[in-house]
Tab-separated table of C-alpha atoms in Angstrom:
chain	number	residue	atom	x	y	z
A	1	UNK	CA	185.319	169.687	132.942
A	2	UNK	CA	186.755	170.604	129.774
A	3	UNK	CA	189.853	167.818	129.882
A	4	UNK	CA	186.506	165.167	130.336
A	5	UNK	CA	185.337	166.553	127.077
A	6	UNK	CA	188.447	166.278	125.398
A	7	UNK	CA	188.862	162.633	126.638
A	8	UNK	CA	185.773	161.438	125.586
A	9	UNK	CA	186.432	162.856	121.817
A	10	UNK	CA	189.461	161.268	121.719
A	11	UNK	CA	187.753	157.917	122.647
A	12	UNK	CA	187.291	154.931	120.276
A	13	UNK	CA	185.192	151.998	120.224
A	14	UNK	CA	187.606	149.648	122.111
A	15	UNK	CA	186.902	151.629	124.943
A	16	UNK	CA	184.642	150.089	127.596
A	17	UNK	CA	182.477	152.724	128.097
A	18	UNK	CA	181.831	153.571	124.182
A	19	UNK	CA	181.369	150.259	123.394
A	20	UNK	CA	178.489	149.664	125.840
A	21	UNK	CA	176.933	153.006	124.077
A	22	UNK	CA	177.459	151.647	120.611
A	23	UNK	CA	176.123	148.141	121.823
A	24	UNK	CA	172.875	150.112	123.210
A	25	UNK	CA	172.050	151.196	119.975
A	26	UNK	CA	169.729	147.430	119.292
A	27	UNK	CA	169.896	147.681	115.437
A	28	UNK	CA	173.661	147.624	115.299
A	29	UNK	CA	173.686	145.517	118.241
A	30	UNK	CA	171.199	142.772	116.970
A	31	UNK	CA	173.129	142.635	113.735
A	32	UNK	CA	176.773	141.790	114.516
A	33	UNK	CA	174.932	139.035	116.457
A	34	UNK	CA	173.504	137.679	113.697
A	35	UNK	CA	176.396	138.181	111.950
A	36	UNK	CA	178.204	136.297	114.296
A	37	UNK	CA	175.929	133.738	115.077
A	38	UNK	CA	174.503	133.281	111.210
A	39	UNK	CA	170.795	133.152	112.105
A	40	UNK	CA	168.169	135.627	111.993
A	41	UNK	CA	166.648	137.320	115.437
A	42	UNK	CA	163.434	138.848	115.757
A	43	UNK	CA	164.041	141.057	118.798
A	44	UNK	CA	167.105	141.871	121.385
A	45	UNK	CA	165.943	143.179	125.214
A	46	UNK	CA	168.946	144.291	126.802
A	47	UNK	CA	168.723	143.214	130.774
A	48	UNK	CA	171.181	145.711	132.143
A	49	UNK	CA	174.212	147.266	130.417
A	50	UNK	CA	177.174	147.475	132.540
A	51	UNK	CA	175.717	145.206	135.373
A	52	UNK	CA	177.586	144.238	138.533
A	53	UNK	CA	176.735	140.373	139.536
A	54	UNK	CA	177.137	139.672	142.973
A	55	UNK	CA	175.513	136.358	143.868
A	56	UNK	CA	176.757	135.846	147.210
A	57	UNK	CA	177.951	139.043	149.454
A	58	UNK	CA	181.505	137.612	149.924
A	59	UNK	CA	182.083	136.064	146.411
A	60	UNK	CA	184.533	138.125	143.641
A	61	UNK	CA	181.669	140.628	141.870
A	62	UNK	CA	181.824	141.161	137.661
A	63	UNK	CA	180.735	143.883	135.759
A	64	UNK	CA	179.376	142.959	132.703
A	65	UNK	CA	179.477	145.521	129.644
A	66	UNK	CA	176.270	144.671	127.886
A	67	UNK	CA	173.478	141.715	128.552
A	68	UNK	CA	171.088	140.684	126.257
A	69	UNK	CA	168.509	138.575	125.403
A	70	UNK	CA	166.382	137.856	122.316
A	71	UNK	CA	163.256	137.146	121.721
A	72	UNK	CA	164.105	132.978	122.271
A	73	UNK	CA	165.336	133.618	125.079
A	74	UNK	CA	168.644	133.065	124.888
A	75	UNK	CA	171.191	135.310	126.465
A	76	UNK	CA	173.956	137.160	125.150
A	77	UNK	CA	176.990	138.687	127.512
A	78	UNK	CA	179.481	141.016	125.504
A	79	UNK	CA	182.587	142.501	126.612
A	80	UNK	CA	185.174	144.449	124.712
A	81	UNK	CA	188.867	142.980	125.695
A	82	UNK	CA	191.810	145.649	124.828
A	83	UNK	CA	194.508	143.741	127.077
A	84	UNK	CA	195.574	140.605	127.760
A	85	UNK	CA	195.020	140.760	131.714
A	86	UNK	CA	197.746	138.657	134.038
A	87	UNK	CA	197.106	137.383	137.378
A	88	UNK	CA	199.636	138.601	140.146
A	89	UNK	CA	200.524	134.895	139.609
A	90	UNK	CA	202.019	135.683	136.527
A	91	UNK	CA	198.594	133.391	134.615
A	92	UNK	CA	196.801	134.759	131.782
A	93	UNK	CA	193.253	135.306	133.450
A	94	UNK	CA	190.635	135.042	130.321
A	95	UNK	CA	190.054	131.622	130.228
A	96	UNK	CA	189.137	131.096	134.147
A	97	UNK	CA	187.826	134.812	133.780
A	98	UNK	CA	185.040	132.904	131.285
A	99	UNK	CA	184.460	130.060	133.412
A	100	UNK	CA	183.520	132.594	136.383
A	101	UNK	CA	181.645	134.612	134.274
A	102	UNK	CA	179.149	131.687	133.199
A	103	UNK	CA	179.068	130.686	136.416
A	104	UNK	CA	177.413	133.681	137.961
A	105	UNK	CA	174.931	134.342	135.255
A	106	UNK	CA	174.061	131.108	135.205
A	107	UNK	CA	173.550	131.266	139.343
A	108	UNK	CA	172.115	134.686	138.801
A	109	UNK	CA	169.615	133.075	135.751
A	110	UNK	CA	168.375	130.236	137.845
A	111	UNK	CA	166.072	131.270	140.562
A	112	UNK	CA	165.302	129.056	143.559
A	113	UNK	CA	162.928	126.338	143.044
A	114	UNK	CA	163.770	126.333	139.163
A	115	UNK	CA	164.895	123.172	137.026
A	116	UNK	CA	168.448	123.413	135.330
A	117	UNK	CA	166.637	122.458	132.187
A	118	UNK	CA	165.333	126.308	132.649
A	119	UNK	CA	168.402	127.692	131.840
A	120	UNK	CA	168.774	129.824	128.936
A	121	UNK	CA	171.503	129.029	125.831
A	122	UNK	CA	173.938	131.546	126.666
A	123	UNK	CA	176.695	132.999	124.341
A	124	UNK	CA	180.007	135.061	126.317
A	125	UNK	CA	181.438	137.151	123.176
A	126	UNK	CA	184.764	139.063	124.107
A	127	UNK	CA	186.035	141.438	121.158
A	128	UNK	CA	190.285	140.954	121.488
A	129	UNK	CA	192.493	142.848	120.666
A	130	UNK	CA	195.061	140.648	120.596
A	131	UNK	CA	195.152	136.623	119.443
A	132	UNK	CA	194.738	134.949	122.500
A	133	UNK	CA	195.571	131.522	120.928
A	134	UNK	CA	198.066	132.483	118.666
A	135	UNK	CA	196.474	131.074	115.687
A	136	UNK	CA	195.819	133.516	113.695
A	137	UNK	CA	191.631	132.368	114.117
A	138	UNK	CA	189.357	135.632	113.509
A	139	UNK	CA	186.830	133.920	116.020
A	140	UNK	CA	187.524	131.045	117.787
A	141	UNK	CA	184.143	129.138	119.144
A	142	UNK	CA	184.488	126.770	122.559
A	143	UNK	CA	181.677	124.647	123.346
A	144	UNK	CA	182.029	121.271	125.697
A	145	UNK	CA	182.507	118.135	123.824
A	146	UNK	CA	183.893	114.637	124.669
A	147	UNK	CA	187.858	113.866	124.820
A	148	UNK	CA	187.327	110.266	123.692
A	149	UNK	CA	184.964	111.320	121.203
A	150	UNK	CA	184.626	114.829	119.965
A	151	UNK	CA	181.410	114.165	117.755
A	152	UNK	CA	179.893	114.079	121.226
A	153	UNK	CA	178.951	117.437	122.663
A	154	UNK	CA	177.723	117.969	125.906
A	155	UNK	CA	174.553	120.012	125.414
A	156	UNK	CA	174.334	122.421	127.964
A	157	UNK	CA	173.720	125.777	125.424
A	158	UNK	CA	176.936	127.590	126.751
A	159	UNK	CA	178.912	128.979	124.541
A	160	UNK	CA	182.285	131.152	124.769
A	161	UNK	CA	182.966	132.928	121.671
A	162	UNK	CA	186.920	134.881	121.569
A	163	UNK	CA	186.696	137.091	118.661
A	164	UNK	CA	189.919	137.752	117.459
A	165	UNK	CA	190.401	141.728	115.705
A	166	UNK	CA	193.365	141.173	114.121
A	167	UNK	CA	192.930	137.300	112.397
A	168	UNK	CA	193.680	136.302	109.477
A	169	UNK	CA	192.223	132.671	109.330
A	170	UNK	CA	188.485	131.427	109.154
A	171	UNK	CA	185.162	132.444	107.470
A	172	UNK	CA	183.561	135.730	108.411
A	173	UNK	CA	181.063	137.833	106.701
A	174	UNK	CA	181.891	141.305	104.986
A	175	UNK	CA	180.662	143.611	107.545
A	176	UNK	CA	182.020	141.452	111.120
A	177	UNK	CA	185.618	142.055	109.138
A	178	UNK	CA	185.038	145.703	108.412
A	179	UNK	CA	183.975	145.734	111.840
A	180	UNK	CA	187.194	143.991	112.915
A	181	UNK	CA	189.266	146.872	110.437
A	182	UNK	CA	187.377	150.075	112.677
A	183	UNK	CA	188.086	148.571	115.809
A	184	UNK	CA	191.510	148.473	114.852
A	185	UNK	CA	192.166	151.529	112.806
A	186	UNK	CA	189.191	153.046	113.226
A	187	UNK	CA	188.796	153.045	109.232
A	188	UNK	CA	185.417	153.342	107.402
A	189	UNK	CA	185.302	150.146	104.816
A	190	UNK	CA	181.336	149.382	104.643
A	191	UNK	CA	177.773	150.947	105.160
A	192	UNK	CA	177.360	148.879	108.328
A	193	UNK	CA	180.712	150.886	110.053
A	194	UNK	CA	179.490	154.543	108.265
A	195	UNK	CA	176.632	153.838	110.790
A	196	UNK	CA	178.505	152.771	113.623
A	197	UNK	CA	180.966	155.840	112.925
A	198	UNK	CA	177.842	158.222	112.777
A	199	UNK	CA	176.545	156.570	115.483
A	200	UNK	CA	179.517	157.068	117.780
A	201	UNK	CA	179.319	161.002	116.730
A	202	UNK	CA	176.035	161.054	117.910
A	203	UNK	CA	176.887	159.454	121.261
A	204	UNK	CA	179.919	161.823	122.012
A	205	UNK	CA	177.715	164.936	121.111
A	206	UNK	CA	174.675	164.158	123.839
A	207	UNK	CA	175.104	165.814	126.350
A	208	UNK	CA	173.762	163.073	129.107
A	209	UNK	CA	176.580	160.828	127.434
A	210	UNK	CA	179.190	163.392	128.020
A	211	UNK	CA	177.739	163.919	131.573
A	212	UNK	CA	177.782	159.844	132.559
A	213	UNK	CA	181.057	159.746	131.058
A	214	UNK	CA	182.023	162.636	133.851
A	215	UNK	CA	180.511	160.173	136.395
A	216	UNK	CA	182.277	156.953	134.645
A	217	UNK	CA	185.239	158.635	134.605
A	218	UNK	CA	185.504	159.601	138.610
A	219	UNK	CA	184.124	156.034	139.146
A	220	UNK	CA	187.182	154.468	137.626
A	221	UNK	CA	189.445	156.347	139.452
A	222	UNK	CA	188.041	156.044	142.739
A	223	UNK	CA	188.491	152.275	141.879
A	224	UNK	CA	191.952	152.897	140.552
A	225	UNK	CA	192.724	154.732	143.984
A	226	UNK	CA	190.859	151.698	145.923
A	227	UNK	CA	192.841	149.263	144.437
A	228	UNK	CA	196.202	151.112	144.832
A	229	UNK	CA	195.315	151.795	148.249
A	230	UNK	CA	194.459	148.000	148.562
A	231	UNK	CA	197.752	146.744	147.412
A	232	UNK	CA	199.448	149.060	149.454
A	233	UNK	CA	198.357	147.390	152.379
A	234	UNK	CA	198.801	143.795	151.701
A	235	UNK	CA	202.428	144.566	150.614
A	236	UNK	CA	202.331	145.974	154.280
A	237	UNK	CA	201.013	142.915	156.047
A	238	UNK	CA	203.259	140.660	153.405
A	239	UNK	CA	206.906	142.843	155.384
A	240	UNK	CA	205.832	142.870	158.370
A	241	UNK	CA	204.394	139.127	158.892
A	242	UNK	CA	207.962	138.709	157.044
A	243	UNK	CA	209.875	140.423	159.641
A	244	UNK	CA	207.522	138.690	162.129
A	245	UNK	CA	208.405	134.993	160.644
A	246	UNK	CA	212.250	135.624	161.207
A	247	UNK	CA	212.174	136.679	164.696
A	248	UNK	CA	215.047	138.748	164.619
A	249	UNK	CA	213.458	142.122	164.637
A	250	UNK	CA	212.858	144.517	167.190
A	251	UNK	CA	208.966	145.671	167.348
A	252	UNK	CA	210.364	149.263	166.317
A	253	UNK	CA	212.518	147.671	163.330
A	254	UNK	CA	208.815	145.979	162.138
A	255	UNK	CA	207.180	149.288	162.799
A	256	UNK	CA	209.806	151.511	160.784
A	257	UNK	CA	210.299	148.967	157.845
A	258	UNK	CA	206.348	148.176	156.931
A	259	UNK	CA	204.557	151.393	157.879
A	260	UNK	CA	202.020	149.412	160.164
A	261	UNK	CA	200.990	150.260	163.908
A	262	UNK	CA	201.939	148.430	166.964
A	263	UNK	CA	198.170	147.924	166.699
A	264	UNK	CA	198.297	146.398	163.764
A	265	UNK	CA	201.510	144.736	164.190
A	266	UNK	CA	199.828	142.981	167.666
A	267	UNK	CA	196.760	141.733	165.799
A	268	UNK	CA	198.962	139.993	162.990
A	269	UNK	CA	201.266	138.382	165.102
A	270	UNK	CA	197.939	136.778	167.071
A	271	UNK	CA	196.689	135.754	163.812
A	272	UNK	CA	200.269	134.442	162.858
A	273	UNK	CA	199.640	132.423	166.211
A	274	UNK	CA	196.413	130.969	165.757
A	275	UNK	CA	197.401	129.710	162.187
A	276	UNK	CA	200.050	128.076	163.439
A	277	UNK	CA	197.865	126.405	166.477
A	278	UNK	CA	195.597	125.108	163.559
């Protein structure tokens, strides 16, 4: 128990599971979005922190780190981004990663019998730590607009917002840059991050927090251990239906070399079959 202490001291905000905590707190919340956004908002409800869409029972599940809407309605997804993730195809995942994501709130937002024009304005804001683009933008705004004429914009009240920590270019106000500075150093340069500072104190020194955390923490490697376990297996299947293919292995060969049964081995050679019958 003590090492999950010690771990969640030594945490900072780009971690997922502080940041959600910090984004909890609606005062601090509400105003880097209206920092962001340069507007005023009257109230922020937050629809689920750390929520798991799953539209369909066999489509890809996302778990959002905080959801929010205001008192307009319109809805705010934010994520904190410390890596730039890479398909096993060797893609950089964020920009279909964004298109998925507004797909399923959007599915999840629109009950049946409802008109599209009932849609909420959305916003997707990921914090990066890293410059996606490479140009040096501190937030870089993507809404749809028209190839032959980009005065036209197609208004459908998405937005994907990439905020970029470590910019240089572009207008942002005082406290979204100081804000920018704690996320990367974790350095105190304003009022606004003296309260975010205090407020993460505060969050590592409840005692439910450090108690979830204990929770969060077996979570993730249950998943870690589920995925490794996962991969395991395909690389399995991806020898053996190898071996298989070539046709010059012995059954005990396929067995010794991939780690599967003869079971196993049986089943994926009558699958090899019937995709090759199709």
């Amino acid at each position: 128990m003590q090492n999950q202490v010690s771990n969640l001291d030594k945490l900072t905000l780009s971690n997922d599971f502080l940041f959600k905590h910090v984004m909890l707190r609606k005062r601090i919340c509400k105003h880097i979005l209206e920092e962001l956004l340069h507007t005023k908002i009257a109230d922020i409800t937050y629809l689920e922190a750390e929520q798991t869409l799953d539209v369909y029972p066999d489509s890809h599940g996302i778990r959002l780190d905080v959801r929010i809407a205001d008192n307009t309605n319109t809805h705010y997804n934010l994520e904190m981004q410390v890596k730039n993730p890479v398909s096993r195809t060797g893609k950089f995942q964020l920009p279909k990663r964004t298109r998925y994501y507004q797909a399923m709130l959007d599915t999840d937002m629109l009950q049946k019998g409802q008109d599209y024009d009932e849609l909420s304005p959305t916003y997707i804001i990921f914090f990066c730590l890293f410059d996606f683009f490479e140009d040096s933008q501190r937030i870089y705004t993507f809404k749809r607009r028209c190839l032959e004429n980009m005065e036209i914009e197609l208004a459908d009240e998405a937005a994907i917002m990439f905020l970029n920590t470590l910019g240089t270019k572009g207008d942002i106000s005082p406290d979204i840059q100081s804000l920018f500075d704690y996320i990367n150093n974790n350095t105190v340069t304003s009022n606004f991050t003296r309260e975010v500072a205090d407020t993460i104190t505060e969050i590592k020194n409840d005692k439910k927090v450090r108690d979830s955390y204990m929770t969060y923490e077996m979570r993730m490697k249950d998943i870690r251990e589920e995925s490794l376990a996962e991969g395991e297996a395909k690389q399995k299947l991806r020898v053996a239906k190898l071996m298989l293919a070539k046709g010059s292995y012995s059954l005990q060969e396929i067995i010794e070399l991939s780690g599967l049964s003869i079971d196993d081995i049986e089943k994926l050679k009558n699958d090899m079959h019937v995709e090759k019958q199709a």
